Every structure is written in C-alpha cells, then in structure tokens.
C-alpha cells in the first residue's frame, strides 16, 4: 500500500494527514505554534516555528500510521493564505518574522493608495480589494523596514513569498522556488486574467518582479523533497491555498457550486467557472485550484466573526461551559423572543465591509434569558452567511441551489437547520470532515494518476447528511427583516 502525506499549514497550528490511495485517513498529527503580537494590530509568526511544526507533525503522523518512508507516494501542501515570509537564498534564514494575513500594520499605506485612486486598477487586474489583508503591502513593508532585506536584495540573495513558497523551498533543500495560482492570486500582484505577475503592480509596491516565485497549477509536479530535510525523497504533487483547497475537496467543480467553511470566521467560495466576475456586492474575485494552465474563477466573501461568537459567549460572557452546549440551549427555546445579536466585534465583512460597525444585542426584554441570547448568536452566523450568499446570487444572476459546508461549526445541527431555513437551500454535509486537506489530497492524487478525472473524484466523494429547507416564506421574511434592522443599528 502506498500513502500520500498532506501538510495543512494553518494560522494557529500545523497538521499532517496520512491518506492511503483510496482517500482513507490513516493517521493525523497536529501542533500549535506561537502567535506573536508586537503591537496592537500587528500579527506575526516565527517562520522557523512553522517549518519545525511541519517536520514534527509529518514524523508523528507517519509513526502513528506505521508507514515507512518507502511507502510514501508523494506529498501535498495546503496553507494559510496571504501571509508573507522573506528569507536568505544562501542560508534559508528568515530576515524577519512572517507577516500574517491578519496583520494590519500596512493599513495606512493601503489608505494612501486608495486616496491616490488605485482601487479600480487593483481590482481590475487582481480581483481583490485594496487592503492590507493581502500580501503586496506586507512584502513592501519588509523591503522598506528590514535593513537586511535590502542588503540581500542588492546581493541577489533575497527570496520572498507566501507560506507555501517558503515550505516548498525549505522542504526541497532550496531546489523549488514556486507557488500555485491560488496563492499567487491573493498577493495583489498577480494578474488573474493574464496569469502572470503584473509589472505595473510590482512597481506600485516597489517589489522587484525577479524576486517573485514561478507560478504553477495546483495539481503539478513541483519537484522533490530533500532527504536531509525530511528523511525521504518524494514528489511534491499539489499546492493550494486553504479556502480554494476546501472548495476542491467539496467537489465544487461546476459553475454555481458553493461551499462555506465555518471556522472562527466563515469563508464562502462560489465557483464561477471560466468567468472572472466582478462583484457589485462587496465580494472579491479569485482563482480556483487548477490542474492545467486554463484559469477557473470564484467569488469569495468572508464573515469576520462566525464560530468566534460562540467562543465569546463561553469565554467572556460565561453563558456556556463548552461550545457544544450551544446547540442544546438553542433548541430549549422555540425562538429568540425577538432578540438579534450582531457580532460586529471587528466591524462587518462581506458584503458590507464596514469597519466602523459595532457589535450589539437588540430586542432584549424582561423575558429574555440565556437560551435566547445563545440562540441569537448561532442564528447570527447563519444570517451573515446568508447575506454573502445573496450577494453571490446577485452577482451570478442566478439562485443558489445548495451549499456544501465544512468546519467546526458545521457539526452544530441547529445551526445547519437554521442555515437551510433562512437561506432557503439544502445544506450538504460531507462524510469526510477535513475537506481542506482532502482537496490537497485529490490534487496530488490527480497528479499521480490515481484519479484520471474530476468525475473519478466525484464518485468517491460522499455526502453524509442533508439539511433541507423547511421554513415557510412568510416566517423567513419576518426574520430577515428583523436581522436587516439590527444590521442598520450596528452601522449607526
């Protein structure tokens, strides 16, 4: 039996999952690493911690599965997007900590560019909003503020890229300097129509194009791991940004297919096929995972606070002893008794993009109890997801037929039922829960010819549970009217 090793390198932890060639999980290992907050709004990781965690979880997962190096067919990577690392080509040493996608240190620089009128140019070429969330201004910050980066640049020794590029380079012993389309499309430097680094954007952010990595399809032979680094030499057969990998893992291969990942926030991606749609409703355009050089696109929307609202009820308000109690409490009442909770703790994401909005609980009366507030919190997740799906439907000019779901909060039956009701669509829950890693597995398996087509993958991808919509239209409209009023209150 041969096995595929998948690295899932996330924002707070790294996992390795060992699959057999049938797509069955043999073992997994997870390791958290330190979050660094030097100043308010600054978020960093130590790249050495990231690399160390990758090596550690691979070793542990292989030991748990009792898999020998000779049985490893290939390796695949899925990763946190937008996070930037710069390092020395000769030594592999980082010049500075990784600037994490959450880091807002370049907010003022992006505002400066907005005032200068660059918003439309950037959206036209990259599909993205001009925001510090993306990689370009982070790369520029390192080049401007880290003296060693300029020294290395002058000596032609500076390399810079997203987490996948850093891992590819390190795991190959410095032989692979590449990224994939999905990660490149998140940098704000990549032209998603011409599939190339854009000279005008590189000039705008003062980034020499020659230091950027080669861009490849997500399912691709990137090169080979270094035996001294990992103990074995195998092909690296897939690379994909985590949310696009999740879309692929959900088998959302057709135009109109939608997935939602319920995590700390909620990430929604809608496959738009060969059309790069520009949103008039607060969404961004990005590239899908690809197996060829023919581009495929998606609309993406992010809800800033999803499952985090339940953590807030547990940790700050002490209304829950554990997050899983939320479902039972929500079901203990028939409704919220008129209560709405808007978790705009850091403003509102798509489709509003209102960073001044404030969190609130409205509709409280003398009869309001703990269960009403907990239920309102769970419902707020579904309302926010529905807001994004409506925006996607408007941009696509067609109704959403179903939503495929994953992530921790998708295990909450009440939330899934309410999502189906309020969005008036069926919710499809997969049999395999780790769909982000599964997407990277499918991409690697395609490169290795274990699967010969997307249809082959569809045959083995299983839906475990379906939540149909049961709410009548009158009730749905009443609830949505209440939610929209609450949103407006939060924006005052």
Coordinates of C-alpha atoms in Angstrom, one line a residue:
X1 CA 0.0 0.0 0.0
X2 CA 1.2 3.5 -0.9
X3 CA 0.4 6.7 1.0
X4 CA 0.1 10.4 0.4
X5 CA 1.2 12.9 3.0
X6 CA -0.7 16.1 3.2
X7 CA 0.5 19.2 5.1
X8 CA -2.2 21.5 6.3
X9 CA -0.4 24.6 7.5
X10 CA -2.9 26.9 9.2
X11 CA -2.8 30.2 11.1
X12 CA -2.6 28.8 14.6
X13 CA -1.4 25.2 14.0
X14 CA 0.0 22.7 11.5
X15 CA -1.3 19.3 10.7
X16 CA -0.1 16.3 8.8
X17 CA -2.7 13.8 7.5
X18 CA -1.7 10.4 6.0
X19 CA -4.1 9.1 3.3
X20 CA -4.0 5.8 1.6
X21 CA -4.6 5.8 -2.2
X22 CA -8.3 5.2 -1.5
X23 CA -8.6 8.5 0.2
X24 CA -8.9 7.0 3.7
X25 CA -7.2 8.7 6.6
X26 CA -4.7 6.5 8.3
X27 CA -3.4 9.0 10.9
X28 CA -3.0 12.6 11.6
X29 CA -0.9 14.9 13.9
X30 CA -1.4 18.5 14.9
X31 CA 0.9 21.0 16.6
X32 CA 0.2 24.6 17.6
X33 CA 2.8 27.3 17.3
X34 CA 3.3 30.7 18.9
X35 CA 1.3 33.8 17.9
X36 CA 3.3 37.0 18.1
X37 CA 1.7 40.4 18.7
X38 CA 4.4 43.1 18.9
X39 CA 2.0 46.0 18.8
X40 CA -1.8 46.4 18.6
X41 CA -2.9 45.3 15.1
X42 CA 0.4 43.5 14.4
X43 CA 0.4 39.7 14.0
X44 CA 3.5 37.7 13.3
X45 CA 4.7 34.1 13.2
X46 CA 8.3 32.8 13.5
X47 CA 9.0 31.0 10.2
X48 CA 11.3 28.6 12.0
X49 CA 8.4 27.6 14.2
X50 CA 6.3 26.9 11.1
X51 CA 8.9 24.8 9.5
X52 CA 9.7 23.0 12.7
X53 CA 6.0 22.2 13.2
X54 CA 5.7 20.8 9.7
X55 CA 8.7 18.4 10.2
X56 CA 7.3 17.4 13.6
X57 CA 3.8 16.6 12.5
X58 CA 4.9 14.6 9.5
X59 CA 7.2 12.5 11.6
X60 CA 4.5 11.9 14.3
X61 CA 1.8 11.1 11.7
X62 CA 4.0 8.6 9.9
X63 CA 4.9 6.9 13.2
X64 CA 1.3 6.7 14.2
X65 CA 0.3 5.2 10.9
X66 CA 3.3 2.8 10.9
X67 CA 4.1 4.0 7.4
X68 CA 7.7 3.5 6.1
X69 CA 9.4 6.2 4.0
X70 CA 9.5 3.7 1.1
X71 CA 5.6 3.6 1.2
X72 CA 5.2 7.4 0.7
X73 CA 4.0 8.1 -2.9
X74 CA 4.0 11.9 -2.7
X75 CA 3.4 15.0 -0.6
X76 CA 0.9 17.8 -0.9
X77 CA 0.5 21.2 0.8
X78 CA -2.4 23.4 1.7
X79 CA -1.7 26.6 3.6
X80 CA -2.9 29.8 5.2
X81 CA -3.1 32.4 2.5
X82 CA -1.6 36.0 2.2
X83 CA 1.0 35.5 5.0
X84 CA 4.4 36.7 3.8
X85 CA 7.9 35.4 4.6
X86 CA 11.3 36.8 3.3
X87 CA 14.5 34.8 3.6
X88 CA 18.1 34.4 2.5
X89 CA 18.6 32.3 -0.6
X90 CA 22.0 31.1 0.6
X91 CA 21.3 30.2 4.2
X92 CA 17.5 29.7 4.3
X93 CA 17.3 32.1 7.3
X94 CA 14.3 34.4 7.5
X95 CA 15.1 38.1 7.5
X96 CA 12.1 38.8 9.7
X97 CA 9.1 37.2 11.2
X98 CA 6.2 36.2 8.9
X99 CA 3.7 39.0 8.5
X100 CA 0.3 37.1 9.0
X101 CA -2.8 37.8 6.9
X102 CA -4.5 39.3 10.0
X103 CA -1.7 41.9 10.4
X104 CA -3.0 45.5 9.9
X105 CA 0.4 47.3 10.1
X106 CA 0.1 48.4 6.4
X107 CA -3.5 49.8 6.8
X108 CA -2.3 53.4 6.3
X109 CA -0.3 52.5 3.2
X110 CA -3.4 51.0 1.6
X111 CA -5.5 54.0 2.6
X112 CA -2.8 56.2 0.9
X113 CA -3.1 54.2 -2.3
X114 CA -6.9 54.4 -2.2
X115 CA -6.7 58.2 -1.9
X116 CA -4.3 58.2 -4.9
X117 CA -7.0 56.4 -7.0
X118 CA -5.5 52.9 -7.3
X119 CA -8.6 50.9 -6.1
X120 CA -10.1 50.2 -9.5
X121 CA -6.8 49.3 -11.1
X122 CA -6.0 46.7 -8.5
X123 CA -9.5 45.2 -8.6
X124 CA -9.5 45.1 -12.4
X125 CA -6.2 43.2 -12.5
X126 CA -6.3 41.1 -9.4
X127 CA -10.0 40.8 -8.5
X128 CA -9.1 42.0 -4.9
X129 CA -9.9 44.9 -2.7
X130 CA -7.1 47.3 -2.0
X131 CA -6.5 46.1 1.6
X132 CA -3.7 45.2 4.0
X133 CA -5.3 41.8 4.3
X134 CA -3.4 40.8 1.1
X135 CA 0.3 40.2 0.6
X136 CA 1.7 43.1 -1.5
X137 CA 1.8 45.8 1.1
X138 CA 3.3 43.3 3.6
X139 CA 6.1 42.5 1.1
X140 CA 6.7 46.2 0.6
X141 CA 6.8 46.8 4.4
X142 CA 9.6 44.2 4.8
X143 CA 11.6 45.7 2.0
X144 CA 11.2 49.2 3.4
X145 CA 11.7 48.4 7.1
X146 CA 14.0 45.4 7.4
X147 CA 17.6 46.5 6.6
X148 CA 18.8 43.0 5.9
X149 CA 16.2 42.6 3.2
X150 CA 17.8 45.4 1.2
X151 CA 21.3 44.1 1.7
X152 CA 20.2 40.6 0.4
X153 CA 18.3 42.2 -2.4
X154 CA 21.4 44.0 -3.6
X155 CA 23.4 40.8 -3.4
X156 CA 20.6 38.9 -5.3
X157 CA 20.0 36.7 -2.3
X158 CA 16.5 37.8 -1.2
X159 CA 13.6 35.4 -1.7
X160 CA 10.0 36.4 -0.7
X161 CA 6.7 34.6 -0.9
X162 CA 3.7 33.2 0.8
X163 CA 3.9 30.2 3.3
X164 CA 3.6 27.6 0.5
X165 CA 6.6 29.0 -1.3
X166 CA 8.7 29.1 1.9
X167 CA 7.8 25.5 2.7
X168 CA 8.5 24.3 -0.9
X169 CA 11.9 25.9 -0.8
X170 CA 12.8 24.6 2.6
X171 CA 11.4 21.0 2.2
X172 CA 13.2 20.7 -1.2
X173 CA 16.6 21.9 0.3
X174 CA 16.4 25.1 -1.7
X175 CA 15.6 23.5 -5.1
X176 CA 12.0 24.6 -5.5
X177 CA 11.0 28.3 -5.7
X178 CA 7.4 28.2 -6.8
X179 CA 3.8 28.9 -5.8
X180 CA 0.4 28.0 -7.2
X181 CA -2.3 30.0 -8.9
X182 CA -4.5 30.2 -5.8
X183 CA -1.8 31.6 -3.5
X184 CA -0.4 34.0 -6.2
X185 CA -4.0 35.3 -6.7
X186 CA -4.0 36.5 -3.1
X187 CA -0.9 38.7 -3.3
X188 CA -2.4 41.7 -5.0
X189 CA 0.5 41.5 -7.5
X190 CA -0.8 38.7 -9.8
X191 CA -2.9 39.4 -12.9
X192 CA -5.6 36.8 -12.7
X193 CA -6.6 37.2 -16.4
X194 CA -3.2 37.0 -18.0
X195 CA -1.9 34.6 -15.3
X196 CA 1.3 36.4 -14.6
X197 CA 3.0 38.8 -12.2
X198 CA 2.0 42.3 -13.1
X199 CA 4.8 44.8 -13.7
X200 CA 2.6 47.8 -13.0
X201 CA 1.5 46.5 -9.6
X202 CA 5.0 45.4 -8.7
X203 CA 6.2 48.9 -9.5
X204 CA 3.4 50.4 -7.4
X205 CA 4.5 48.4 -4.3
X206 CA 8.2 48.7 -5.1
X207 CA 8.7 45.0 -5.4
X208 CA 11.3 43.7 -8.0
X209 CA 9.5 41.1 -10.1
X210 CA 12.6 39.0 -10.4
X211 CA 12.4 38.0 -6.7
X212 CA 8.9 36.5 -7.1
X213 CA 8.4 32.7 -7.5
X214 CA 7.3 30.8 -10.6
X215 CA 3.6 30.2 -10.6
X216 CA 2.2 26.7 -11.4
X217 CA -1.2 24.8 -11.4
X218 CA -2.3 23.5 -8.0
X219 CA -2.0 19.9 -9.3
X220 CA 1.6 19.8 -10.6
X221 CA 4.9 18.1 -10.1
X222 CA 6.7 20.9 -8.1
X223 CA 9.8 18.9 -7.5
X224 CA 11.1 16.6 -4.8
X225 CA 11.6 16.7 -1.0
X226 CA 15.1 16.8 0.3
X227 CA 16.2 13.6 2.0
X228 CA 18.3 15.5 4.6
X229 CA 15.3 17.8 5.5
X230 CA 12.6 15.1 5.8
X231 CA 14.4 11.8 5.7
X232 CA 12.8 10.8 2.4
X233 CA 12.7 12.0 -1.2
X234 CA 9.3 12.0 -2.8
X235 CA 7.4 14.2 -5.3
X236 CA 5.5 17.3 -4.1
X237 CA 2.4 16.9 -6.2
X238 CA 0.0 19.6 -5.0
X239 CA -0.1 23.1 -3.5
X240 CA -3.3 25.1 -2.8
X241 CA -4.4 28.0 -0.6
X242 CA -6.7 26.6 2.2
X243 CA -10.0 28.0 1.1
X244 CA -9.6 27.0 -2.6
X245 CA -8.4 23.6 -1.4
X246 CA -11.6 23.3 0.6
X247 CA -13.7 24.2 -2.5
X248 CA -11.9 21.4 -4.4
X249 CA -12.3 19.0 -1.5
X250 CA -16.0 19.6 -1.6
X251 CA -16.0 18.7 -5.3
X252 CA -17.4 22.1 -6.2
X253 CA -16.2 21.7 -9.7
X254 CA -19.1 23.2 -11.6
X255 CA -20.2 26.8 -12.1
X256 CA -22.6 27.8 -9.4
X257 CA -21.2 25.3 -6.8
X258 CA -20.9 27.0 -3.4
X259 CA -19.0 26.0 -0.2
X260 CA -19.0 27.6 3.3
X261 CA -16.3 26.9 5.8
X262 CA -17.5 27.6 9.4
X263 CA -14.4 28.5 11.5
X264 CA -13.5 31.4 13.6
X265 CA -14.9 33.4 10.7
X266 CA -16.8 32.0 7.7
X267 CA -15.3 31.7 4.3
X268 CA -17.6 31.4 1.2
X269 CA -16.4 30.5 -2.3
X270 CA -18.6 30.2 -5.3
X271 CA -17.3 28.6 -8.5
X272 CA -17.9 30.9 -11.4
X273 CA -16.2 28.7 -14.0
X274 CA -14.2 30.4 -16.8
X275 CA -15.8 33.8 -16.0
X276 CA -13.9 36.2 -13.7
X277 CA -17.0 38.1 -12.4
X278 CA -16.5 41.5 -10.8
X279 CA -18.8 41.9 -7.8
X280 CA -21.1 44.8 -7.3
X281 CA -22.0 43.5 -3.9
X282 CA -18.8 43.5 -1.8
X283 CA -17.2 40.3 -2.9
X284 CA -13.7 39.6 -4.3
X285 CA -12.7 37.5 -7.4
X286 CA -10.0 34.9 -7.1
X287 CA -8.6 31.8 -8.9
X288 CA -9.7 28.3 -8.2
X289 CA -7.4 25.3 -7.9
X290 CA -6.4 24.2 -11.4
X291 CA -4.9 21.1 -12.9
X292 CA -3.9 22.9 -16.2
X293 CA -3.0 26.4 -17.3
X294 CA -6.6 27.1 -18.1
X295 CA -8.0 29.5 -15.5
X296 CA -11.1 28.9 -13.4
X297 CA -12.5 31.6 -11.1
X298 CA -14.5 32.0 -7.9
X299 CA -16.3 34.7 -6.0
X300 CA -15.3 34.9 -2.3
X301 CA -16.8 36.5 0.7
X302 CA -15.6 36.5 4.3
X303 CA -17.6 36.8 7.5
X304 CA -15.2 38.1 10.2
X305 CA -17.0 36.6 13.2
X306 CA -18.5 33.1 12.8
X307 CA -17.7 30.4 15.4
X308 CA -15.9 33.1 17.4
X309 CA -19.2 34.5 18.6
X310 CA -19.8 31.2 20.4
X311 CA -16.3 31.3 21.9
X312 CA -17.2 34.8 23.1
X313 CA -20.3 33.6 24.9
X314 CA -18.2 30.9 26.5
X315 CA -15.1 32.8 27.5
X316 CA -16.2 36.4 28.0
X317 CA -19.9 36.2 29.0
X318 CA -19.7 32.8 30.7
X319 CA -23.0 31.8 29.2
X320 CA -21.6 28.4 28.2
X321 CA -19.3 25.9 29.9
X322 CA -18.3 24.5 26.5
X323 CA -19.1 25.5 22.9
X324 CA -21.0 22.3 22.1
X325 CA -23.6 23.2 24.8
X326 CA -24.9 25.9 22.4
X327 CA -27.0 23.5 20.3
X328 CA -28.9 22.1 23.3
X329 CA -29.5 25.6 24.7
X330 CA -30.7 26.9 21.3
X331 CA -33.2 24.1 21.0
X332 CA -34.5 24.6 24.5
X333 CA -36.5 27.7 23.2
X334 CA -38.8 28.0 20.2
X335 CA -37.2 31.2 19.0
X336 CA -35.1 34.1 20.2
X337 CA -38.0 36.0 21.6
X338 CA -37.2 38.9 19.3
X339 CA -33.5 39.1 20.2
X340 CA -30.9 39.7 17.5
X341 CA -27.1 39.6 18.0
X342 CA -24.8 41.3 15.5
X343 CA -21.2 40.1 16.2
X344 CA -19.5 43.1 14.6
X345 CA -16.6 42.8 17.0
X346 CA -14.1 44.0 14.3
X347 CA -16.6 45.6 12.0
X348 CA -18.6 43.8 9.3
X349 CA -17.0 41.8 6.4
X350 CA -18.7 41.0 3.1
X351 CA -20.9 42.2 1.8
X352 CA -20.9 45.3 4.0
X353 CA -17.1 46.0 4.5
X354 CA -18.0 48.4 7.3
X355 CA -15.1 48.5 9.8
X356 CA -16.9 51.1 11.9
X357 CA -19.9 48.9 12.6
X358 CA -20.3 47.9 16.3
X359 CA -21.5 44.7 17.9
X360 CA -24.9 44.7 19.5
X361 CA -27.7 42.7 21.1
X362 CA -31.1 44.2 20.3
X363 CA -34.7 43.2 21.2
X364 CA -34.0 42.4 24.8
X365 CA -37.0 42.4 27.2
X366 CA -37.7 41.3 30.7
X367 CA -38.4 37.9 29.4
X368 CA -35.0 37.5 27.6
X369 CA -33.0 34.6 29.1
X370 CA -29.6 32.9 28.4
X371 CA -31.0 30.5 25.9
X372 CA -32.5 33.3 23.8
X373 CA -29.1 35.0 23.6
X374 CA -27.3 31.8 22.7
X375 CA -29.8 31.0 20.0
X376 CA -29.5 34.5 18.6
X377 CA -25.7 34.1 18.5
X378 CA -26.0 30.9 16.5
X379 CA -28.6 32.4 14.2
X380 CA -26.3 35.4 13.6
X381 CA -23.8 33.1 12.0
X382 CA -26.4 31.9 9.5
X383 CA -27.7 35.4 8.8
X384 CA -24.2 36.6 8.0
X385 CA -23.6 33.6 5.7
X386 CA -27.0 34.3 4.0
X387 CA -26.0 37.9 3.4
X388 CA -23.0 36.7 1.4
X389 CA -24.9 34.1 -0.5
X390 CA -27.5 36.7 -1.5
X391 CA -24.6 38.9 -2.8
X392 CA -23.2 36.0 -4.7
X393 CA -26.6 35.2 -6.2
X394 CA -27.0 38.8 -7.4
X395 CA -23.5 38.8 -9.0
X396 CA -24.2 35.5 -10.7
X397 CA -27.7 36.4 -11.7
X398 CA -29.0 33.1 -10.6
X399 CA -30.2 31.4 -7.4
X400 CA -28.0 29.3 -5.2
X401 CA -29.2 25.6 -5.4
X402 CA -27.3 24.2 -2.4
X403 CA -24.5 24.9 0.0
X404 CA -21.7 22.4 0.9
X405 CA -20.4 23.0 4.4
X406 CA -17.4 22.2 6.5
X407 CA -15.5 23.5 9.5
X408 CA -16.1 23.1 13.2
X409 CA -19.5 24.9 13.5
X410 CA -20.9 22.7 10.7
X411 CA -21.1 20.0 13.4
X412 CA -23.9 22.0 15.1
X413 CA -27.2 20.5 13.9
X414 CA -29.3 23.5 15.0
X415 CA -27.1 25.9 13.0
X416 CA -27.2 23.8 9.9
X417 CA -31.0 23.5 10.1
X418 CA -31.4 27.3 10.6
X419 CA -29.0 28.0 7.7
X420 CA -31.1 25.8 5.4
X421 CA -34.2 27.6 6.5
X422 CA -33.0 31.1 6.4
X423 CA -31.2 30.7 3.0
X424 CA -34.0 28.5 1.5
X425 CA -31.5 26.0 0.2
X426 CA -30.4 22.5 1.1
X427 CA -27.2 22.2 3.2
X428 CA -24.9 19.3 2.3
X429 CA -22.5 17.9 4.9
X430 CA -19.6 15.7 3.7
X431 CA -18.7 12.3 5.0
X432 CA -15.0 13.4 5.2
X433 CA -14.8 16.4 7.6
X434 CA -11.2 17.5 6.8
X435 CA -12.1 18.8 3.3
X436 CA -9.2 21.4 3.2
X437 CA -6.6 18.6 3.4
X438 CA -8.9 16.4 1.3
X439 CA -8.7 18.9 -1.5
X440 CA -4.9 18.8 -1.5
X441 CA -5.1 15.0 -1.5
X442 CA -7.3 15.0 -4.5
X443 CA -5.0 17.4 -6.3
X444 CA -2.0 15.3 -5.5
X445 CA -3.8 12.1 -6.5
X446 CA -4.7 13.6 -9.8
X447 CA -1.0 14.5 -10.5
X448 CA 0.0 10.9 -9.5
X449 CA -2.7 9.4 -11.9
X450 CA -4.6 7.7 -9.0
X451 CA -7.6 9.6 -10.4
X452 CA -7.8 10.4 -14.1
X453 CA -10.6 12.9 -14.0
X454 CA -12.8 15.1 -11.8
X455 CA -15.6 12.6 -12.4
X456 CA -13.5 9.9 -10.7
X457 CA -13.2 12.1 -7.6
X458 CA -17.0 12.7 -7.6
X459 CA -17.6 9.0 -7.5
X460 CA -15.7 8.6 -4.2
X461 CA -16.8 11.9 -2.5
X462 CA -19.7 11.2 -0.2
X463 CA -22.4 13.3 1.4
X464 CA -23.2 12.2 4.9
X465 CA -26.2 14.4 5.8
X466 CA -28.6 16.8 4.0
X467 CA -30.5 19.5 5.8
X468 CA -33.5 20.6 3.7
X469 CA -35.2 24.0 4.0
X470 CA -38.4 23.7 5.9
X471 CA -39.3 27.3 6.8
X472 CA -42.3 29.0 5.1
X473 CA -41.6 32.2 3.2
X474 CA -43.6 34.5 5.5
X475 CA -41.6 33.4 8.5
X476 CA -38.3 33.7 6.7
X477 CA -39.1 37.2 5.5
X478 CA -40.1 38.3 9.0
X479 CA -36.8 37.0 10.5
X480 CA -34.7 38.6 7.7
X481 CA -36.5 41.9 8.2
X482 CA -35.5 41.8 11.9
X483 CA -31.9 41.0 11.0
X484 CA -31.7 43.8 8.5
X485 CA -32.9 46.3 11.1
X486 CA -30.3 45.0 13.6
X487 CA -27.6 45.4 11.0
X488 CA -28.6 49.0 10.4
X489 CA -28.5 49.7 14.1
X490 CA -24.9 48.3 14.3
X491 CA -23.9 50.7 11.5
X492 CA -25.1 53.9 13.2

